[in-house]
Short mmCIF file of C-alpha atoms in Angstrom, two decimals:
data_model
loop_
_atom_site.label_atom_id
_atom_site.label_comp_id
_atom_site.label_asym_id
_atom_site.label_seq_id
_atom_site.Cartn_x
_atom_site.Cartn_y
_atom_site.Cartn_z
CA MET Q 1 0.00 -0.02 0.01
CA LEU Q 2 2.83 2.40 0.86
CA LEU Q 3 4.47 1.72 -2.48
CA LEU Q 4 1.21 2.34 -4.34
CA ALA Q 5 0.70 5.61 -2.42
CA ALA Q 6 4.24 6.76 -3.21
CA ALA Q 7 3.78 5.81 -6.94
CA GLY Q 8 0.51 7.69 -6.96
CA LEU Q 9 2.12 10.74 -5.37
CA VAL Q 10 5.00 10.72 -7.89
CA ALA Q 11 2.54 10.29 -10.80
CA PHE Q 12 0.42 13.20 -9.53
CA VAL Q 13 3.41 15.48 -9.27
CA LEU Q 14 4.66 14.50 -12.71
CA LEU Q 15 1.21 15.19 -14.14
CA LEU Q 16 1.21 18.59 -12.45
CA TYR Q 17 4.60 19.23 -13.92
CA MET Q 18 3.41 18.43 -17.47
CA VAL Q 19 0.28 20.50 -17.16
CA SER Q 20 2.11 23.54 -15.75
CA PRO Q 21 5.78 23.30 -16.76
CA LEU Q 22 8.17 24.34 -13.96
CA ILE Q 23 11.04 25.58 -16.10
CA SER Q 24 13.85 27.15 -14.10
CA PRO Q 25 14.69 30.59 -15.47
CA LYS Q 26 18.06 31.41 -16.95
CA PRO Q 27 20.30 32.92 -14.28
CA LEU Q 28 20.69 36.69 -14.40
CA ALA Q 29 24.25 37.86 -15.20
CA LEU Q 30 25.36 40.44 -12.67
CA PRO Q 31 28.48 41.70 -14.49
CA GLY Q 32 27.43 45.07 -16.00
CA ALA Q 33 23.93 44.75 -14.63
CA HIS Q 34 22.17 47.74 -12.95
CA VAL Q 35 21.01 46.84 -9.48
CA VAL Q 36 18.87 49.22 -7.41
CA VAL Q 37 18.75 48.66 -3.68
CA THR Q 38 16.26 50.60 -1.49
CA GLY Q 39 17.22 50.81 2.18
CA GLY Q 40 20.75 50.48 0.84
CA SER Q 41 22.53 52.72 3.36
CA SER Q 42 22.80 50.08 6.07
CA GLY Q 43 22.12 46.53 7.25
CA ILE Q 44 21.01 43.87 4.85
CA GLY Q 45 20.43 46.38 2.02
CA LYS Q 46 24.06 47.58 2.15
CA CYS Q 47 25.37 44.04 2.29
CA ILE Q 48 23.25 43.12 -0.78
CA ALA Q 49 24.76 46.09 -2.64
CA ILE Q 50 28.22 44.93 -1.67
CA GLU Q 51 27.54 41.34 -2.78
CA CYS Q 52 26.25 42.54 -6.19
CA TYR Q 53 29.14 44.94 -6.61
CA LYS Q 54 31.57 42.15 -5.96
CA GLN Q 55 30.07 40.31 -8.93
CA GLY Q 56 30.46 43.30 -11.32
CA ALA Q 57 27.13 45.06 -11.01
CA PHE Q 58 26.50 48.82 -11.19
CA ILE Q 59 24.72 49.97 -8.01
CA THR Q 60 22.11 52.58 -7.21
CA LEU Q 61 21.66 53.01 -3.43
CA VAL Q 62 18.36 54.50 -2.34
CA ALA Q 63 17.66 55.70 1.27
CA ARG Q 64 16.43 58.71 3.16
CA ASN Q 65 19.57 59.75 5.07
CA GLU Q 66 22.09 61.36 2.65
CA ASP Q 67 25.02 61.15 5.09
CA LYS Q 68 24.50 57.42 5.60
CA LEU Q 69 24.15 56.94 1.84
CA LEU Q 70 27.50 58.64 1.16
CA GLN Q 71 29.19 56.50 3.79
CA ALA Q 72 27.64 53.30 2.37
CA LYS Q 73 28.80 54.41 -1.12
CA LYS Q 74 32.41 54.55 0.09
CA GLU Q 75 32.09 51.08 1.72
CA VAL Q 76 30.58 49.52 -1.37
CA GLU Q 77 33.20 51.00 -3.71
CA LYS Q 78 35.96 49.16 -1.84
CA TYR Q 79 34.77 45.92 -3.48
CA SER Q 80 34.97 46.92 -7.10
CA ILE Q 81 36.35 44.39 -9.57
CA ASN Q 82 36.84 46.77 -12.50
CA THR Q 83 37.30 50.50 -13.06
CA LYS Q 84 34.03 50.93 -14.97
CA GLN Q 85 31.78 50.12 -12.01
CA VAL Q 86 29.73 52.98 -10.55
CA VAL Q 87 27.86 53.49 -7.25
CA LEU Q 88 25.08 56.05 -7.49
CA CYS Q 89 23.32 57.51 -4.38
CA ILE Q 90 19.78 58.85 -4.34
CA SER Q 91 18.15 60.29 -1.23
CA VAL Q 92 14.37 59.80 -1.20
CA ASP Q 93 11.59 58.35 0.99
CA VAL Q 94 10.26 55.49 -1.15
CA SER Q 95 7.05 55.21 0.89
CA GLN Q 96 5.64 58.79 0.57
CA ASP Q 97 5.23 59.99 -3.06
CA TYR Q 98 5.05 57.61 -6.00
CA ASN Q 99 5.76 60.34 -8.57
CA GLN Q 100 8.92 61.27 -6.72
CA VAL Q 101 10.00 57.65 -6.62
CA GLU Q 102 9.34 57.24 -10.31
CA ASN Q 103 11.41 60.31 -11.08
CA VAL Q 104 14.45 59.19 -9.15
CA ILE Q 105 14.30 55.75 -10.79
CA LYS Q 106 14.21 57.42 -14.19
CA GLN Q 107 17.26 59.49 -13.16
CA ALA Q 108 19.09 56.37 -12.15
CA GLN Q 109 18.25 54.63 -15.44
CA GLU Q 110 19.41 57.63 -17.43
CA LYS Q 111 22.80 57.39 -15.72
CA LEU Q 112 23.33 53.63 -15.36
CA GLY Q 113 20.94 52.10 -17.84
CA PRO Q 114 17.72 50.07 -17.36
CA VAL Q 115 17.21 48.40 -13.99
CA ASP Q 116 18.04 44.70 -14.18
CA MET Q 117 17.45 43.95 -10.53
CA LEU Q 118 15.44 45.89 -7.93
CA VAL Q 119 15.92 44.97 -4.28
CA ASN Q 120 13.20 46.35 -2.00
CA CYS Q 121 14.94 46.42 1.39
CA ALA Q 122 13.59 49.68 2.89
CA GLY Q 123 11.66 48.86 5.99
CA MET Q 124 11.36 49.11 9.78
CA SER Q 125 10.00 47.19 12.75
CA LEU Q 126 7.99 48.41 15.76
CA SER Q 127 6.73 45.94 18.33
CA GLY Q 128 4.27 46.06 21.20
CA LYS Q 129 1.01 44.55 22.38
CA PHE Q 130 -1.91 45.18 20.06
CA GLU Q 131 -3.79 47.48 22.44
CA ASP Q 132 -0.60 49.41 23.37
CA LEU Q 133 0.29 50.30 19.74
CA GLU Q 134 -0.99 53.53 18.39
CA VAL Q 135 -3.19 53.25 15.30
CA SER Q 136 -0.62 55.50 13.59
CA THR Q 137 2.01 52.73 14.05
CA PHE Q 138 -0.05 50.39 11.88
CA GLU Q 139 -0.35 53.08 9.23
CA LYS Q 140 3.33 53.86 9.41
CA LEU Q 141 4.53 50.30 9.02
CA MET Q 142 2.14 49.55 6.24
CA SER Q 143 3.35 52.66 4.41
CA ILE Q 144 7.10 51.94 4.89
CA ASN Q 145 7.16 48.15 4.60
CA TYR Q 146 4.39 47.61 2.00
CA LEU Q 147 3.96 50.80 -0.07
CA GLY Q 148 7.75 51.35 0.22
CA SER Q 149 8.04 48.19 -1.89
CA VAL Q 150 5.08 48.86 -4.16
CA TYR Q 151 6.28 52.23 -5.44
CA PRO Q 152 9.79 51.27 -6.60
CA SER Q 153 8.53 48.02 -8.13
CA ARG Q 154 5.83 49.92 -10.01
CA ALA Q 155 8.44 52.32 -11.34
CA VAL Q 156 10.62 49.60 -12.93
CA ILE Q 157 8.17 46.96 -13.97
CA THR Q 158 7.13 48.40 -17.33
CA THR Q 159 10.70 48.58 -18.62
CA MET Q 160 11.54 45.12 -17.39
CA LYS Q 161 8.55 43.68 -19.22
CA GLU Q 162 9.50 45.54 -22.40
CA ARG Q 163 13.05 44.23 -22.23
CA ARG Q 164 11.93 40.72 -21.24
CA VAL Q 165 14.39 40.58 -18.37
CA GLY Q 166 14.48 41.52 -14.73
CA ARG Q 167 14.44 40.52 -11.08
CA ILE Q 168 12.39 42.09 -8.31
CA VAL Q 169 13.30 41.17 -4.73
CA PHE Q 170 11.09 41.85 -1.73
CA VAL Q 171 12.82 41.55 1.65
CA SER Q 172 10.12 40.34 4.03
CA SER Q 173 10.85 38.62 7.28
CA GLN Q 174 10.16 35.34 9.11
CA ALA Q 175 7.54 37.49 10.88
CA GLY Q 176 5.92 37.62 7.42
CA GLN Q 177 5.45 33.84 7.56
CA LEU Q 178 4.48 33.42 11.21
CA GLY Q 179 2.54 35.83 13.39
CA LEU Q 180 4.18 36.31 16.76
CA PHE Q 181 3.41 38.08 20.05
CA GLY Q 182 4.13 41.79 19.73
CA PHE Q 183 4.22 41.86 15.92
CA THR Q 184 0.59 42.63 15.12
CA ALA Q 185 1.58 45.74 13.15
CA TYR Q 186 4.91 44.47 11.77
CA SER Q 187 3.79 40.97 10.70
CA SER Q 188 0.71 42.44 8.88
CA SER Q 189 2.88 44.70 6.77
CA LYS Q 190 5.28 41.82 5.93
CA PHE Q 191 2.49 39.34 5.16
CA ALA Q 192 1.14 41.86 2.67
CA ILE Q 193 4.38 41.67 0.71
CA ARG Q 194 3.82 37.90 0.14
CA GLY Q 195 0.44 38.52 -1.46
CA LEU Q 196 1.81 41.33 -3.64
CA ALA Q 197 4.77 39.11 -4.72
CA GLU Q 198 2.63 36.06 -5.63
CA ALA Q 199 0.20 38.11 -7.71
CA LEU Q 200 2.97 40.00 -9.40
CA GLN Q 201 4.93 36.88 -10.25
CA MET Q 202 1.93 35.43 -12.07
CA GLU Q 203 1.68 38.62 -14.12
CA VAL Q 204 5.33 39.02 -15.08
CA LYS Q 205 6.55 35.44 -15.48
CA PRO Q 206 5.56 35.32 -19.20
CA TYR Q 207 7.83 38.31 -19.69
CA ASN Q 208 10.88 36.50 -18.20
CA VAL Q 209 10.74 38.74 -15.10
CA TYR Q 210 11.07 36.88 -11.81
CA VAL Q 211 10.12 37.83 -8.25
CA THR Q 212 11.97 36.71 -5.11
CA VAL Q 213 10.64 37.00 -1.56
CA ALA Q 214 13.25 36.83 1.15
CA TYR Q 215 12.37 35.80 4.72
CA PRO Q 216 15.44 36.61 6.86
CA PRO Q 217 15.47 35.77 10.54
CA ASP Q 218 16.65 38.28 13.19
CA THR Q 219 19.77 39.78 11.65
CA ASP Q 220 22.52 41.80 13.34
CA THR Q 221 21.67 45.19 11.87
CA PRO Q 222 21.08 48.69 13.23
CA GLY Q 223 17.32 48.07 12.65
CA LEU Q 224 17.35 45.09 15.01
CA ALA Q 225 19.23 47.09 17.66
CA GLU Q 226 16.61 49.78 17.47
CA GLU Q 227 13.80 47.25 17.55
CA ASN Q 228 15.19 45.55 20.63
CA LYS Q 229 14.93 48.79 22.67
CA THR Q 230 11.11 48.50 22.88
CA LYS Q 231 10.47 44.77 22.43
CA PRO Q 232 7.98 43.27 24.91
CA LEU Q 233 9.50 40.64 27.13
CA GLU Q 234 7.49 37.90 25.45
CA THR Q 235 8.65 38.89 21.97
CA ARG Q 236 12.27 39.05 23.12
CA LEU Q 237 12.17 35.57 24.73
CA ILE Q 238 10.58 34.07 21.60
CA SER Q 239 13.19 35.75 19.39
CA GLU Q 240 15.99 34.31 21.54
CA THR Q 241 14.95 30.77 20.66
CA THR Q 242 16.81 31.18 17.38
CA ALA Q 243 20.29 32.56 16.57
CA VAL Q 244 20.93 36.03 15.16
CA CYS Q 245 22.33 35.93 11.60
CA LYS Q 246 25.05 38.07 10.09
CA PRO Q 247 23.79 40.47 7.42
CA GLU Q 248 26.55 39.33 5.01
CA GLN Q 249 25.26 35.72 5.22
CA VAL Q 250 21.68 36.80 4.60
CA ALA Q 251 22.69 39.07 1.72
CA LYS Q 252 24.68 36.35 -0.01
CA GLN Q 253 21.76 33.92 0.03
CA ILE Q 254 19.28 36.53 -1.20
CA VAL Q 255 21.47 37.52 -4.09
CA LYS Q 256 22.04 33.89 -4.98
CA ASP Q 257 18.29 33.13 -5.03
CA ALA Q 258 17.48 36.31 -6.96
CA ILE Q 259 20.06 35.51 -9.69
CA GLN Q 260 18.51 32.04 -10.06
CA GLY Q 261 14.98 33.41 -10.14
CA ASN Q 262 13.82 31.48 -7.05
CA PHE Q 263 10.57 32.77 -5.67
CA ASN Q 264 11.53 31.94 -2.08
CA SER Q 265 14.73 32.83 -0.29
CA SER Q 266 15.25 31.47 3.25
CA ILE Q 267 18.13 31.27 5.63
CA GLY Q 268 19.12 28.22 7.74
CA SER Q 269 17.18 25.10 8.76
CA ASP Q 270 14.38 27.07 10.57
CA GLY Q 271 13.96 29.24 7.47
CA TYR Q 272 13.81 26.24 5.21
CA MET Q 273 11.18 24.54 7.42
CA LEU Q 274 9.02 27.74 7.67
CA SER Q 275 9.13 28.19 3.93
CA ALA Q 276 8.01 24.60 3.27
CA LEU Q 277 5.24 24.92 5.90
CA THR Q 278 3.93 28.18 4.46
CA CYS Q 279 4.38 27.49 0.77
CA GLY Q 280 0.65 27.28 0.10
CA MET Q 281 0.08 28.26 -3.56
CA ALA Q 282 3.38 30.01 -3.89
CA PRO Q 283 5.25 29.56 -7.23
CA VAL Q 284 8.08 27.08 -7.47
CA THR Q 285 10.88 27.19 -9.98
CA SER Q 286 11.85 23.49 -10.07
CA ILE Q 287 10.16 20.09 -9.79
CA THR Q 288 12.66 19.24 -7.01
CA GLU Q 289 11.46 22.14 -4.85
CA GLY Q 290 7.86 21.09 -5.29
CA LEU Q 291 8.58 17.50 -4.37
CA GLN Q 292 10.54 18.51 -1.28
CA GLN Q 293 7.58 20.55 -0.08
CA VAL Q 294 5.17 17.72 -0.59
CA VAL Q 295 7.34 15.13 1.17
CA THR Q 296 8.42 17.24 4.17
CA MET Q 297 5.11 18.97 4.93
CA GLY Q 298 3.83 16.39 7.52
CA LEU Q 299 7.11 16.17 9.41
CA PHE Q 300 7.62 19.91 9.50
CA ARG Q 301 4.07 20.49 10.77
CA THR Q 302 4.75 18.14 13.61
CA ILE Q 303 7.89 19.98 14.60
CA ALA Q 304 6.09 23.30 14.26
CA LEU Q 305 3.50 22.25 16.79
CA PHE Q 306 6.25 21.88 19.36
CA TYR Q 307 7.57 25.36 18.47
CA LEU Q 308 4.10 26.84 18.86
CA GLY Q 309 3.63 25.08 22.19
CA SER Q 310 6.88 26.47 23.48
CA PHE Q 311 5.92 30.02 22.33
CA ASP Q 312 2.58 29.74 24.13
CA ASN Q 313 4.33 28.61 27.27
CA ILE Q 314 6.62 31.64 27.17
CA VAL Q 315 3.58 33.94 26.88
CA ARG Q 316 1.83 32.18 29.80
CA ARG Q 317 4.89 32.36 31.99
CA CYS Q 318 5.27 36.09 31.34
CA MET Q 319 1.62 36.63 32.14
CA VAL Q 320 1.97 34.79 35.47
CA GLN Q 321 5.07 36.80 36.42
CA LYS Q 322 3.25 40.05 35.69
CA THR Q 323 0.10 39.07 37.66
CA LYS Q 324 2.01 37.97 40.85
CA PRO Q 325 2.83 41.56 41.95
CA GLU Q 326 -0.81 42.58 41.28
CA ILE Q 327 -2.09 39.81 43.46
CA ALA Q 328 0.42 40.55 46.19
CA ASP Q 329 -0.71 44.22 46.16
CA LYS Q 330 -4.35 43.28 46.49
CA THR Q 331 -3.72 40.95 49.47
CA ALA Q 332 -1.40 43.38 51.30
#
């Protein structure tokens, strides 16, 4: 019976493959390519720019702080592999005015040519219990994390489709795969990116344009340091169950997956498991990836239940610790 079930599963996947061919795209050549990185003045964005520059790309760094941009430009330029490479800096808030974003993208293309790869890395995180967060926080994070990815993507997509080549990368988060205590505002904005990316990939795939969604874990960046200042105890304890990654490691994996045209980019074993668990109707770029998801789903769901149980225990313990002083005050 097990052999019959396995044979049936393989036959089903092969049928699915024939009905909807999963042809891996041709890798994007970075030497001479124009790569635009939003949020490129620090953290993962800056490391992605460095990784692409190491491979011969021309870089446009986009961020709000002009001083940080100029400093990042100097750091990126240290990794040039030829004298023709250029690093361009543009100071703009990608989440506020679409027309302004469109104009600066046009300026970049006039100087360095059409955009071959766009990396949407501009974003921020604010945490807190749902009832403690101001309504403006939800609006702010949705503007920066979601619209801050929509606007640059909208500005480059027409040219990419006309040229029949391009990569668009959305840097989400593991909090965009799993809702966690304290991240009601942040997770919502990152989950939104997934929906955008899936719909967009279906639209642009016939034009040889491929979308990648990256789900990095906690990464040692200035953004994480700022986030940790206000993290609720529960959120911090849950975050500490996994290791903090280096931004260089994360950037290297994201660039690799984007070049290959992979829809999903994850880091480490936890990231791989989360991506398999949450794949749903997400696109795949190889039959191997689809088979792995089918085969591992049951096992990973079992492991995930233990994770969820441990997270719930953390929340309960924190609640008990907080209520003890209240009880003591009432009985005093």
